[in-house]
PDB file of C-alpha atoms and ligand atoms in Angstrom:
ATOM      1  CA  MET B   1      95.164  20.121  66.104  1.00  0.00           C
ATOM      2  CA  LYS B   2      97.170  22.889  65.305  1.00  0.00           C
ATOM      3  CA  GLU B   3      94.582  26.236  63.030  1.00  0.00           C
ATOM      4  CA  ILE B   4      95.184  27.470  60.045  1.00  0.00           C
ATOM      5  CA  LEU B   5      92.114  29.891  58.444  1.00  0.00           C
ATOM      6  CA  LEU B   6      91.994  29.437  54.706  1.00  0.00           C
ATOM      7  CA  ALA B   7      91.308  32.529  52.667  1.00  0.00           C
ATOM      8  CA  SER B   8      88.948  30.951  50.148  1.00  0.00           C
ATOM      9  CA  SER B   9      85.735  31.409  49.546  1.00  0.00           C
ATOM     10  CA  ASN B  10      85.920  28.183  47.031  1.00  0.00           C
ATOM     11  CA  ALA B  11      84.463  24.944  49.115  1.00  0.00           C
ATOM     12  CA  HIS B  12      86.575  22.979  46.088  1.00  0.00           C
ATOM     13  CA  LYS B  13      90.062  24.163  47.416  1.00  0.00           C
ATOM     14  CA  LYS B  14      89.071  23.834  51.308  1.00  0.00           C
ATOM     15  CA  GLU B  15      88.131  20.104  50.755  1.00  0.00           C
ATOM     16  CA  GLU B  16      91.415  20.130  48.583  1.00  0.00           C
ATOM     17  CA  ILE B  17      93.487  22.308  50.770  1.00  0.00           C
ATOM     18  CA  SER B  18      91.959  19.862  54.125  1.00  0.00           C
ATOM     19  CA  ALA B  19      92.592  16.148  52.725  1.00  0.00           C
ATOM     20  CA  ILE B  20      96.096  16.885  52.106  1.00  0.00           C
ATOM     21  CA  LEU B  21      96.569  18.791  55.659  1.00  0.00           C
ATOM     22  CA  SER B  22      94.906  16.940  58.168  1.00  0.00           C
ATOM     23  CA  PRO B  23      97.405  13.848  58.147  1.00  0.00           C
ATOM     24  CA  PHE B  24      99.900  16.600  58.869  1.00  0.00           C
ATOM     25  CA  GLY B  25      97.921  17.578  62.003  1.00  0.00           C
ATOM     26  CA  ILE B  26      96.582  20.672  60.681  1.00  0.00           C
ATOM     27  CA  LYS B  27      92.587  21.551  60.513  1.00  0.00           C
ATOM     28  CA  VAL B  28      91.829  23.951  57.578  1.00  0.00           C
ATOM     29  CA  LEU B  29      88.877  26.661  59.084  1.00  0.00           C
ATOM     30  CA  SER B  30      87.137  28.480  56.571  1.00  0.00           C
ATOM     31  CA  LEU B  31      86.104  32.105  56.192  1.00  0.00           C
ATOM     32  CA  LYS B  32      82.393  31.142  56.725  1.00  0.00           C
ATOM     33  CA  ASP B  33      83.704  29.570  60.226  1.00  0.00           C
ATOM     34  CA  VAL B  34      85.254  32.983  61.340  1.00  0.00           C
ATOM     35  CA  GLY B  35      81.957  34.941  60.009  1.00  0.00           C
ATOM     36  CA  GLU B  36      83.802  36.470  57.016  1.00  0.00           C
ATOM     37  CA  LYS B  37      82.080  36.328  53.813  1.00  0.00           C
ATOM     38  CA  GLY B  38      85.053  36.216  51.091  1.00  0.00           C
ATOM     39  CA  GLU B  39      85.155  39.661  49.153  1.00  0.00           C
ATOM     40  CA  VAL B  40      88.911  40.803  48.155  1.00  0.00           C
ATOM     41  CA  ARG B  41      90.143  42.471  45.194  1.00  0.00           C
ATOM     42  CA  GLU B  42      92.193  40.650  43.243  1.00  0.00           C
ATOM     43  CA  ASN B  43      94.216  43.057  41.708  1.00  0.00           C
ATOM     44  CA  GLY B  44      97.612  41.315  41.303  1.00  0.00           C
ATOM     45  CA  HIS B  45      99.134  40.628  38.099  1.00  0.00           C
ATOM     46  CA  SER B  46     100.660  37.259  39.603  1.00  0.00           C
ATOM     47  CA  PHE B  47      99.668  33.839  41.084  1.00  0.00           C
ATOM     48  CA  LYS B  48     101.877  34.792  44.231  1.00  0.00           C
ATOM     49  CA  GLU B  49     100.777  38.851  44.467  1.00  0.00           C
ATOM     50  CA  ASN B  50      97.457  37.243  44.252  1.00  0.00           C
ATOM     51  CA  ALA B  51      97.796  35.011  46.920  1.00  0.00           C
ATOM     52  CA  ASP B  52     100.191  37.917  49.355  1.00  0.00           C
ATOM     53  CA  ILE B  53      96.672  40.132  48.896  1.00  0.00           C
ATOM     54  CA  LYS B  54      94.175  37.725  50.085  1.00  0.00           C
ATOM     55  CA  ALA B  55      96.773  36.044  53.150  1.00  0.00           C
ATOM     56  CA  LEU B  56      97.409  39.547  54.191  1.00  0.00           C
ATOM     57  CA  HIS B  57      93.731  40.662  54.119  1.00  0.00           C
ATOM     58  CA  TYR B  58      92.284  38.186  56.479  1.00  0.00           C
ATOM     59  CA  TYR B  59      95.810  37.923  58.667  1.00  0.00           C
ATOM     60  CA  LYS B  60      95.168  42.278  59.448  1.00  0.00           C
ATOM     61  CA  ARG B  61      91.575  40.873  60.532  1.00  0.00           C
ATOM     62  CA  HIS B  62      92.026  37.413  62.183  1.00  0.00           C
ATOM     63  CA  LYS B  63      95.918  37.328  63.692  1.00  0.00           C
ATOM     64  CA  LEU B  64      95.307  33.738  63.086  1.00  0.00           C
ATOM     65  CA  PRO B  65      97.995  31.296  61.038  1.00  0.00           C
ATOM     66  CA  ILE B  66      95.970  31.817  57.375  1.00  0.00           C
ATOM     67  CA  ILE B  67      96.862  30.396  53.967  1.00  0.00           C
ATOM     68  CA  ALA B  68      95.365  31.771  50.589  1.00  0.00           C
ATOM     69  CA  ASP B  69      95.723  29.653  47.249  1.00  0.00           C
ATOM     70  CA  ASP B  70      95.870  31.963  43.929  1.00  0.00           C
ATOM     71  CA  SER B  71      95.572  29.513  41.514  1.00  0.00           C
ATOM     72  CA  GLY B  72      94.827  28.781  37.872  1.00  0.00           C
ATOM     73  CA  ILE B  73      95.064  27.502  33.752  1.00  0.00           C
ATOM     74  CA  GLU B  74      98.236  28.680  32.006  1.00  0.00           C
ATOM     75  CA  ILE B  75      97.358  27.658  28.236  1.00  0.00           C
ATOM     76  CA  SER B  76     100.314  27.738  25.783  1.00  0.00           C
ATOM     77  CA  TYR B  77      98.314  28.467  22.491  1.00  0.00           C
ATOM     78  CA  PHE B  78      96.940  31.487  24.175  1.00  0.00           C
ATOM     79  CA  GLY B  79     100.378  32.471  25.218  1.00  0.00           C
ATOM     80  CA  GLY B  80      99.827  31.650  29.362  1.00  0.00           C
ATOM     81  CA  TYR B  81      95.944  33.131  29.232  1.00  0.00           C
ATOM     82  CA  PRO B  82      93.720  32.562  31.397  1.00  0.00           C
ATOM     83  CA  GLY B  83      96.033  32.378  33.850  1.00  0.00           C
ATOM     84  CA  VAL B  84      95.737  34.748  37.156  1.00  0.00           C
ATOM     85  CA  LEU B  85      92.038  35.490  35.529  1.00  0.00           C
ATOM     86  CA  SER B  86      91.438  31.767  35.078  1.00  0.00           C
ATOM     87  CA  ALA B  87      88.417  32.559  37.320  1.00  0.00           C
ATOM     88  CA  ARG B  88      87.671  35.760  35.644  1.00  0.00           C
ATOM     89  CA  PHE B  89      87.964  35.191  32.432  1.00  0.00           C
ATOM     90  CA  MET B  90      84.574  34.909  30.454  1.00  0.00           C
ATOM     91  CA  SER B  91      82.525  35.259  33.515  1.00  0.00           C
ATOM     92  CA  HIS B  92      79.254  35.651  31.937  1.00  0.00           C
ATOM     93  CA  LEU B  93      79.070  31.543  31.224  1.00  0.00           C
ATOM     94  CA  SER B  94      79.682  28.168  33.056  1.00  0.00           C
ATOM     95  CA  TYR B  95      82.367  26.651  33.241  1.00  0.00           C
ATOM     96  CA  ARG B  96      80.915  24.001  30.557  1.00  0.00           C
ATOM     97  CA  GLU B  97      80.771  26.518  27.900  1.00  0.00           C
ATOM     98  CA  LYS B  98      84.158  28.056  29.011  1.00  0.00           C
ATOM     99  CA  MET B  99      85.502  24.728  27.918  1.00  0.00           C
ATOM    100  CA  GLU B 100      83.597  24.190  24.946  1.00  0.00           C
ATOM    101  CA  LEU B 101      84.997  27.615  24.111  1.00  0.00           C
ATOM    102  CA  ILE B 102      88.588  26.629  25.272  1.00  0.00           C
ATOM    103  CA  LEU B 103      87.768  23.037  23.237  1.00  0.00           C
ATOM    104  CA  ASP B 104      86.431  24.776  19.780  1.00  0.00           C
ATOM    105  CA  ILE B 105      88.923  26.895  19.457  1.00  0.00           C
ATOM    106  CA  MET B 106      91.862  24.689  19.704  1.00  0.00           C
ATOM    107  CA  LYS B 107      89.971  21.991  17.696  1.00  0.00           C
ATOM    108  CA  ASP B 108      92.741  21.661  14.878  1.00  0.00           C
ATOM    109  CA  VAL B 109      95.680  22.731  17.761  1.00  0.00           C
ATOM    110  CA  LYS B 110      98.463  20.656  17.481  1.00  0.00           C
ATOM    111  CA  ASP B 111     100.128  22.761  20.448  1.00  0.00           C
ATOM    112  CA  ARG B 112      98.329  21.769  23.399  1.00  0.00           C
ATOM    113  CA  LYS B 113     100.347  22.186  26.238  1.00  0.00           C
ATOM    114  CA  ALA B 114      98.924  23.863  29.554  1.00  0.00           C
ATOM    115  CA  TYR B 115      99.807  24.024  33.008  1.00  0.00           C
ATOM    116  CA  PHE B 116      97.918  24.248  35.765  1.00  0.00           C
ATOM    117  CA  VAL B 117      99.115  26.407  38.567  1.00  0.00           C
ATOM    118  CA  ALA B 118      98.913  26.913  42.309  1.00  0.00           C
ATOM    119  CA  HIS B 119     100.648  29.674  44.486  1.00  0.00           C
ATOM    120  CA  ILE B 120     100.366  29.192  48.530  1.00  0.00           C
ATOM    121  CA  SER B 121     100.712  32.229  50.883  1.00  0.00           C
ATOM    122  CA  PHE B 122     101.135  31.183  54.472  1.00  0.00           C
ATOM    123  CA  ILE B 123     101.254  34.190  57.268  1.00  0.00           C
ATOM    124  CA  ASN B 124     102.577  33.271  61.044  1.00  0.00           C
ATOM    125  CA  ASP B 125     103.442  35.442  63.638  1.00  0.00           C
ATOM    126  CA  GLY B 126     104.220  38.579  60.836  1.00  0.00           C
ATOM    127  CA  LYS B 127     106.052  36.284  58.431  1.00  0.00           C
ATOM    128  CA  LEU B 128     105.081  35.738  54.867  1.00  0.00           C
ATOM    129  CA  TYR B 129     106.082  32.538  53.184  1.00  0.00           C
ATOM    130  CA  GLY B 130     105.405  31.510  49.331  1.00  0.00           C
ATOM    131  CA  TYR B 131     105.327  28.379  48.142  1.00  0.00           C
ATOM    132  CA  GLU B 132     104.624  27.430  44.028  1.00  0.00           C
ATOM    133  CA  GLY B 133     102.719  23.999  42.411  1.00  0.00           C
ATOM    134  CA  ARG B 134     102.944  23.239  38.879  1.00  0.00           C
ATOM    135  CA  LEU B 135     101.773  20.919  37.140  1.00  0.00           C
ATOM    136  CA  GLU B 136     102.271  20.056  33.358  1.00  0.00           C
ATOM    137  CA  GLY B 137      99.040  18.447  31.178  1.00  0.00           C
ATOM    138  CA  GLU B 138      98.160  19.189  27.779  1.00  0.00           C
ATOM    139  CA  ILE B 139      94.039  20.542  27.217  1.00  0.00           C
ATOM    140  CA  ALA B 140      92.000  17.143  26.293  1.00  0.00           C
ATOM    141  CA  LYS B 141      89.678  16.605  22.815  1.00  0.00           C
ATOM    142  CA  LYS B 142      87.098  16.001  24.847  1.00  0.00           C
ATOM    143  CA  ILE B 143      85.451  17.323  28.010  1.00  0.00           C
ATOM    144  CA  LYS B 144      85.804  14.071  30.625  1.00  0.00           C
ATOM    145  CA  GLY B 145      85.428  13.459  33.931  1.00  0.00           C
ATOM    146  CA  GLU B 146      82.722  14.349  36.745  1.00  0.00           C
ATOM    147  CA  ASN B 147      85.545  15.009  39.627  1.00  0.00           C
ATOM    148  CA  GLY B 148      87.005  17.864  41.139  1.00  0.00           C
ATOM    149  CA  PHE B 149      85.933  21.356  39.619  1.00  0.00           C
ATOM    150  CA  GLY B 150      86.934  24.274  37.414  1.00  0.00           C
ATOM    151  CA  TYR B 151      88.904  23.142  34.239  1.00  0.00           C
ATOM    152  CA  ASP B 152      89.838  19.599  35.445  1.00  0.00           C
ATOM    153  CA  PRO B 153      87.530  17.978  33.027  1.00  0.00           C
ATOM    154  CA  ILE B 154      89.691  19.366  29.770  1.00  0.00           C
ATOM    155  CA  PHE B 155      93.075  19.218  31.719  1.00  0.00           C
ATOM    156  CA  TYR B 156      94.416  15.926  29.914  1.00  0.00           C
ATOM    157  CA  LEU B 157      97.475  14.240  32.112  1.00  0.00           C
ATOM    158  CA  ILE B 158      99.441  11.893  29.952  1.00  0.00           C
ATOM    159  CA  GLU B 159     100.426   9.541  32.995  1.00  0.00           C
ATOM    160  CA  TYR B 160      97.257   8.749  33.847  1.00  0.00           C
ATOM    161  CA  GLN B 161      95.854   9.209  30.351  1.00  0.00           C
ATOM    162  CA  LYS B 162      93.143  10.698  31.741  1.00  0.00           C
ATOM    163  CA  THR B 163      91.873  14.143  32.528  1.00  0.00           C
ATOM    164  CA  ILE B 164      91.629  15.150  36.157  1.00  0.00           C
ATOM    165  CA  ALA B 165      88.111  15.239  36.510  1.00  0.00           C
ATOM    166  CA  GLU B 166      88.276  11.322  35.792  1.00  0.00           C
ATOM    167  CA  LEU B 167      90.850  11.025  38.615  1.00  0.00           C
ATOM    168  CA  SER B 168      89.590   9.970  42.134  1.00  0.00           C
ATOM    169  CA  ASP B 169      90.036  12.970  44.688  1.00  0.00           C
ATOM    170  CA  GLU B 170      92.607  11.053  46.215  1.00  0.00           C
ATOM    171  CA  ASP B 171      94.549  10.809  42.900  1.00  0.00           C
ATOM    172  CA  LYS B 172      94.012  14.228  42.174  1.00  0.00           C
ATOM    173  CA  ASN B 173      95.490  15.025  45.504  1.00  0.00           C
ATOM    174  CA  HIS B 174      98.656  13.710  45.094  1.00  0.00           C
ATOM    175  CA  VAL B 175      99.287  14.520  41.921  1.00  0.00           C
ATOM    176  CA  SER B 176      98.032  18.335  41.547  1.00  0.00           C
ATOM    177  CA  HIS B 177      99.744  21.637  41.329  1.00  0.00           C
ATOM    178  CA  ARG B 178      98.076  22.488  44.510  1.00  0.00           C
ATOM    179  CA  TYR B 179      99.552  19.052  46.541  1.00  0.00           C
ATOM    180  CA  LEU B 180     102.631  19.700  45.140  1.00  0.00           C
ATOM    181  CA  ALA B 181     102.406  23.532  46.995  1.00  0.00           C
ATOM    182  CA  LEU B 182     101.464  21.924  50.140  1.00  0.00           C
ATOM    183  CA  LYS B 183     103.947  20.013  49.998  1.00  0.00           C
ATOM    184  CA  GLU B 184     106.625  22.385  49.908  1.00  0.00           C
ATOM    185  CA  PHE B 185     104.783  23.846  52.648  1.00  0.00           C
ATOM    186  CA  CYS B 186     104.842  21.087  55.042  1.00  0.00           C
ATOM    187  CA  ASP B 187     108.871  20.200  54.636  1.00  0.00           C
ATOM    188  CA  ASP B 188     109.052  23.732  55.928  1.00  0.00           C
ATOM    189  CA  ILE B 189     106.865  22.788  58.899  1.00  0.00           C
ATOM    190  CA  LYS B 190     108.588  19.803  59.226  1.00  0.00           C
ATOM    191  CA  LYS B 191     112.001  21.315  58.718  1.00  0.00           C
ATOM    192  CA  ASN B 192     111.916  25.154  59.992  1.00  0.00           C
ATOM    193  CA  HIS B 193     109.173  24.681  62.927  1.00  0.00           C
ATOM    194  CA  ILE B 194     107.365  27.435  60.713  1.00  0.00           C
ATOM    195  CA  ILE B 195     103.822  26.600  62.502  1.00  0.00           C
TER     196      ILE B 195
HETATM  197  P1  ITT V 201      89.228  32.224  46.401  1.00  0.00           P
HETATM  198  O1  ITT V 201      89.866  33.249  45.350  1.00  0.00           O
HETATM  199  O2  ITT V 201      88.230  32.569  47.010  1.00  0.00           O
HETATM  200  O3  ITT V 201      90.129  31.128  46.707  1.00  0.00           O
HETATM  201  P2  ITT V 201      88.902  31.465  43.658  1.00  0.00           P
HETATM  202  O4  ITT V 201      87.536  30.037  43.143  1.00  0.00           O
HETATM  203  O5  ITT V 201      87.674  32.532  43.175  1.00  0.00           O
HETATM  204  O6  ITT V 201      88.704  31.147  45.473  1.00  0.00           O
HETATM  205  P3  ITT V 201      91.045  32.088  42.042  1.00  0.00           P
HETATM  206  O7  ITT V 201      91.397  32.881  42.410  1.00  0.00           O
HETATM  207  O8  ITT V 201      92.528  31.208  42.716  1.00  0.00           O
HETATM  208  O9  ITT V 201      90.401  31.331  43.456  1.00  0.00           O
HETATM  209  O10 ITT V 201      91.032  31.021  40.431  1.00  0.00           O
HETATM  210  C1  ITT V 201      90.911  30.423  40.290  1.00  0.00           C
HETATM  211  C2  ITT V 201      90.321  29.703  38.923  1.00  0.00           C
HETATM  212  O11 ITT V 201      91.290  28.529  38.614  1.00  0.00           O
HETATM  213  C3  ITT V 201      88.817  28.480  39.663  1.00  0.00           C
HETATM  214  O12 ITT V 201      88.017  29.331  40.146  1.00  0.00           O
HETATM  215  C4  ITT V 201      89.243  27.527  38.516  1.00  0.00           C
HETATM  216  O13 ITT V 201      89.135  27.956  37.198  1.00  0.00           O
HETATM  217  C5  ITT V 201      90.898  27.497  38.144  1.00  0.00           C
HETATM  218  N1  ITT V 201      91.228  25.993  38.968  1.00  0.00           N
HETATM  219  C6  ITT V 201      92.614  26.566  40.304  1.00  0.00           C
HETATM  220  N2  ITT V 201      93.166  24.655  40.360  1.00  0.00           N
HETATM  221  C7  ITT V 201      92.118  24.107  39.820  1.00  0.00           C
HETATM  222  C8  ITT V 201      92.028  23.138  39.157  1.00  0.00           C
HETATM  223  O14 ITT V 201      92.535  22.120  40.843  1.00  0.00           O
HETATM  224  N3  ITT V 201      90.630  22.726  38.964  1.00  0.00           N
HETATM  225  C9  ITT V 201      90.306  22.930  38.061  1.00  0.00           C
HETATM  226  N4  ITT V 201      90.456  24.767  38.172  1.00  0.00           N
HETATM  227  C10 ITT V 201      91.301  25.002  39.088  1.00  0.00           C
END
Protein backbone atom coordinates (compact mmCIF):
# COMPACT_ATOMS: atom_id res chain seq x y z
CA MET A 1 0.00 0.00 0.00
CA LYS A 2 1.33 3.48 -0.87
CA GLU A 3 0.85 6.07 1.86
CA ILE A 4 -0.25 9.66 1.29
CA LEU A 5 -0.72 12.27 4.00
CA LEU A 6 -3.99 14.21 3.75
CA ALA A 7 -3.48 17.89 4.64
CA SER A 8 -6.94 18.32 6.13
CA SER A 9 -8.57 18.40 9.52
CA ASN A 10 -12.00 17.64 8.08
CA ALA A 11 -12.84 14.03 9.05
CA HIS A 12 -15.56 13.80 6.34
CA LYS A 13 -13.04 14.60 3.62
CA LYS A 14 -10.73 11.93 5.05
CA GLU A 15 -13.49 9.30 4.86
CA GLU A 16 -14.50 10.23 1.32
CA ILE A 17 -10.95 10.48 -0.03
CA SER A 18 -9.91 7.19 1.63
CA ALA A 19 -12.93 5.38 0.17
CA ILE A 20 -12.17 6.71 -3.34
CA LEU A 21 -8.41 6.04 -3.22
CA SER A 22 -8.24 2.68 -1.42
CA PRO A 23 -9.16 0.66 -4.58
CA PHE A 24 -6.01 2.20 -6.11
CA GLY A 25 -3.83 0.74 -3.34
CA ILE A 26 -3.45 4.09 -1.59
CA LYS A 27 -3.68 4.45 2.18
CA VAL A 28 -4.61 7.95 3.35
CA LEU A 29 -2.94 9.11 6.56
CA SER A 30 -4.57 11.85 8.60
CA LEU A 31 -2.84 14.80 10.27
CA LYS A 32 -3.51 13.10 13.61
CA ASP A 33 -1.53 10.06 12.44
CA VAL A 34 1.57 12.29 12.15
CA GLY A 35 0.88 14.31 15.31
CA GLU A 36 -0.31 17.50 13.57
CA LYS A 37 -3.11 19.75 14.84
CA GLY A 38 -4.05 21.07 11.42
CA GLU A 39 -3.82 24.82 11.67
CA VAL A 40 -2.94 26.52 8.39
CA ARG A 41 -3.99 30.04 7.36
CA GLU A 42 -5.93 29.68 4.13
CA ASN A 43 -5.57 33.16 2.70
CA GLY A 44 -5.60 32.27 -0.99
CA HIS A 45 -8.15 33.69 -3.43
CA SER A 46 -8.96 30.48 -5.25
CA PHE A 47 -9.49 26.81 -4.42
CA LYS A 48 -6.17 26.07 -6.11
CA GLU A 49 -4.25 28.65 -4.07
CA ASN A 50 -5.67 27.34 -0.80
CA ALA A 51 -5.10 23.68 -1.67
CA ASP A 52 -1.49 24.52 -2.64
CA ILE A 53 -0.97 26.42 0.65
CA LYS A 54 -2.15 23.40 2.68
CA ALA A 55 -0.17 20.85 0.64
CA LEU A 56 3.07 22.86 0.72
CA HIS A 57 2.79 23.58 4.43
CA TYR A 58 2.81 19.86 5.33
CA TYR A 59 5.24 18.85 2.60
CA LYS A 60 7.85 21.16 4.12
CA ARG A 61 7.34 19.53 7.50
CA HIS A 62 7.01 15.84 6.57
CA LYS A 63 8.50 15.17 3.12
CA LEU A 64 5.81 12.57 2.51
CA PRO A 65 3.55 12.51 -0.57
CA ILE A 66 0.85 15.04 0.38
CA ILE A 67 -2.68 15.49 -0.86
CA ALA A 68 -4.81 18.55 -0.03
CA ASP A 69 -8.43 19.37 -0.84
CA ASP A 70 -9.88 22.84 -0.96
CA SER A 71 -13.52 22.89 -1.82
CA GLY A 72 -16.77 24.77 -1.49
CA ILE A 73 -20.14 25.69 -2.90
CA GLU A 74 -20.70 28.41 -5.51
CA ILE A 75 -24.25 29.76 -5.72
CA SER A 76 -25.07 31.52 -9.00
CA TYR A 77 -27.65 33.87 -7.46
CA PHE A 78 -24.92 35.11 -5.05
CA GLY A 79 -22.41 35.61 -7.88
CA GLY A 80 -20.49 32.46 -6.87
CA TYR A 81 -20.43 33.26 -3.14
CA PRO A 82 -19.50 31.72 -0.66
CA GLY A 83 -16.97 29.79 -2.84
CA VAL A 84 -13.57 29.66 -1.10
CA LEU A 85 -15.26 31.09 2.00
CA SER A 86 -17.72 28.17 2.31
CA ALA A 87 -16.27 26.91 5.61
CA ARG A 88 -15.85 30.41 7.08
CA PHE A 89 -19.00 32.19 5.83
CA MET A 90 -21.34 33.06 8.75
CA SER A 91 -19.06 31.05 11.02
CA HIS A 92 -21.08 31.99 14.13
CA LEU A 93 -23.97 29.94 12.73
CA SER A 94 -24.34 26.15 12.61
CA TYR A 95 -24.55 24.51 9.17
CA ARG A 96 -28.28 24.02 9.69
CA GLU A 97 -28.69 27.75 10.39
CA LYS A 98 -26.54 28.73 7.42
CA MET A 99 -28.62 26.53 5.13
CA GLU A 100 -31.87 27.93 6.55
CA LEU A 101 -30.58 31.44 5.89
CA ILE A 102 -29.69 30.60 2.27
CA LEU A 103 -33.09 28.97 1.68
CA ASP A 104 -34.87 31.91 3.24
CA ILE A 105 -33.01 34.48 1.09
CA MET A 106 -33.69 32.34 -1.99
CA LYS A 107 -37.30 31.37 -1.28
CA ASP A 108 -38.70 33.15 -4.36
CA VAL A 109 -35.58 32.90 -6.52
CA LYS A 110 -35.88 31.06 -9.85
CA ASP A 111 -32.14 30.85 -10.69
CA ARG A 112 -31.16 28.08 -8.27
CA LYS A 113 -28.02 26.90 -10.07
CA ALA A 114 -25.08 25.96 -7.82
CA TYR A 115 -21.75 24.18 -8.12
CA PHE A 116 -19.66 22.15 -5.74
CA VAL A 117 -15.98 22.61 -6.58
CA ALA A 118 -12.96 20.68 -5.27
CA HIS A 119 -9.35 21.38 -6.06
CA ILE A 120 -6.94 18.58 -5.19
CA SER A 121 -3.25 19.45 -4.89
CA PHE A 122 -0.73 16.65 -4.74
CA ILE A 123 3.00 16.93 -4.02
CA ASN A 124 5.50 14.16 -4.43
CA ASP A 125 9.28 14.34 -4.91
CA GLY A 126 9.13 18.14 -4.94
CA LYS A 127 6.60 18.29 -7.81
CA LEU A 128 3.20 19.91 -7.44
CA TYR A 129 0.16 18.60 -9.36
CA GLY A 130 -3.42 19.94 -9.48
CA TYR A 131 -6.83 18.49 -10.37
CA GLU A 132 -10.25 20.13 -10.27
CA GLY A 133 -13.75 18.67 -10.05
CA ARG A 134 -16.95 20.66 -10.59
CA LEU A 135 -20.44 19.32 -9.96
CA GLU A 136 -23.54 21.17 -11.13
CA GLY A 137 -26.71 21.10 -9.09
CA GLU A 138 -29.44 23.29 -7.69
CA ILE A 139 -30.20 24.82 -4.34
CA ALA A 140 -33.09 22.71 -3.04
CA LYS A 141 -36.28 24.25 -1.69
CA LYS A 142 -35.94 22.37 1.61
CA ILE A 143 -33.17 20.89 3.76
CA LYS A 144 -33.27 17.12 3.16
CA GLY A 145 -31.16 14.08 4.06
CA GLU A 146 -28.75 13.08 6.81
CA ASN A 147 -25.67 11.79 4.96
CA GLY A 148 -22.52 13.60 3.93
CA PHE A 149 -21.58 16.94 5.51
CA GLY A 150 -21.63 20.72 5.06
CA TYR A 151 -24.09 21.91 2.43
CA ASP A 152 -25.05 18.43 1.16
CA PRO A 153 -28.66 18.68 2.50
CA ILE A 154 -29.45 21.66 0.20
CA PHE A 155 -27.51 20.55 -2.88
CA TYR A 156 -30.08 18.98 -5.21
CA LEU A 157 -29.03 16.71 -8.07
CA ILE A 158 -31.56 16.72 -10.90
CA GLU A 159 -30.32 13.37 -12.23
CA TYR A 160 -31.07 11.65 -8.91
CA GLN A 161 -34.04 13.87 -7.88
CA LYS A 162 -32.40 13.93 -4.45
CA THR A 163 -30.09 16.11 -2.38
CA ILE A 164 -26.56 14.78 -1.93
CA ALA A 165 -27.37 14.17 1.74
CA GLU A 166 -30.05 11.71 0.58
CA LEU A 167 -27.51 9.67 -1.41
CA SER A 168 -25.60 6.76 0.09
CA ASP A 169 -21.90 7.39 0.77
CA GLU A 170 -21.13 5.10 -2.15
CA ASP A 171 -23.32 7.06 -4.58
CA LYS A 172 -21.90 10.39 -3.42
CA ASN A 173 -18.39 9.04 -4.00
CA HIS A 174 -19.30 8.20 -7.60
CA VAL A 175 -20.59 11.64 -8.57
CA SER A 176 -19.10 14.27 -6.26
CA HIS A 177 -16.79 17.16 -7.17
CA ARG A 178 -14.18 15.44 -4.95
CA TYR A 179 -14.58 12.18 -6.90
CA LEU A 180 -14.26 14.05 -10.24
CA ALA A 181 -10.98 15.67 -9.13
CA LEU A 182 -9.62 12.43 -7.65
CA LYS A 183 -10.50 10.54 -10.83
CA GLU A 184 -8.11 12.83 -12.75
CA PHE A 185 -5.50 12.23 -10.04
CA CYS A 186 -5.90 8.44 -10.36
CA ASP A 187 -5.69 8.66 -14.16
CA ASP A 188 -2.42 10.57 -13.74
CA ILE A 189 -1.10 7.86 -11.39
CA LYS A 190 -1.97 5.16 -13.91
CA LYS A 191 -0.57 6.99 -16.95
CA ASN A 192 2.36 8.88 -15.51
CA HIS A 193 3.28 6.95 -12.35
CA ILE A 194 3.45 10.13 -10.27
CA ILE A 195 3.57 8.06 -7.08
P1 LIG B 1 -9.52 21.55 5.69
O1 LIG B 1 -9.22 22.95 5.18
O2 LIG B 1 -8.80 21.23 6.94
O3 LIG B 1 -9.37 20.52 4.61
P2 LIG B 1 -12.28 22.53 5.78
O4 LIG B 1 -13.59 21.89 6.11
O5 LIG B 1 -11.97 23.85 6.44
O6 LIG B 1 -11.10 21.47 6.08
P3 LIG B 1 -12.27 23.86 3.23
O7 LIG B 1 -11.53 25.04 3.70
O8 LIG B 1 -11.88 23.26 1.90
O9 LIG B 1 -12.19 22.64 4.23
O10 LIG B 1 -13.81 24.22 3.20
C1 LIG B 1 -14.68 23.39 2.55
C2 LIG B 1 -16.11 23.71 2.96
O11 LIG B 1 -16.93 23.67 1.78
C3 LIG B 1 -16.65 22.63 3.86
O12 LIG B 1 -16.42 22.90 5.22
C4 LIG B 1 -18.13 22.63 3.49
O13 LIG B 1 -18.79 23.67 4.10
C5 LIG B 1 -18.09 22.91 1.98
N1 LIG B 1 -17.98 21.64 1.24
C6 LIG B 1 -16.90 21.17 0.55
N2 LIG B 1 -17.13 19.95 0.06
C7 LIG B 1 -18.37 19.62 0.44
C8 LIG B 1 -19.15 18.48 0.27
O14 LIG B 1 -18.71 17.40 -0.37
N3 LIG B 1 -20.38 18.49 0.77
C9 LIG B 1 -20.86 19.55 1.43
N4 LIG B 1 -20.17 20.66 1.68
C10 LIG B 1 -18.93 20.71 1.18
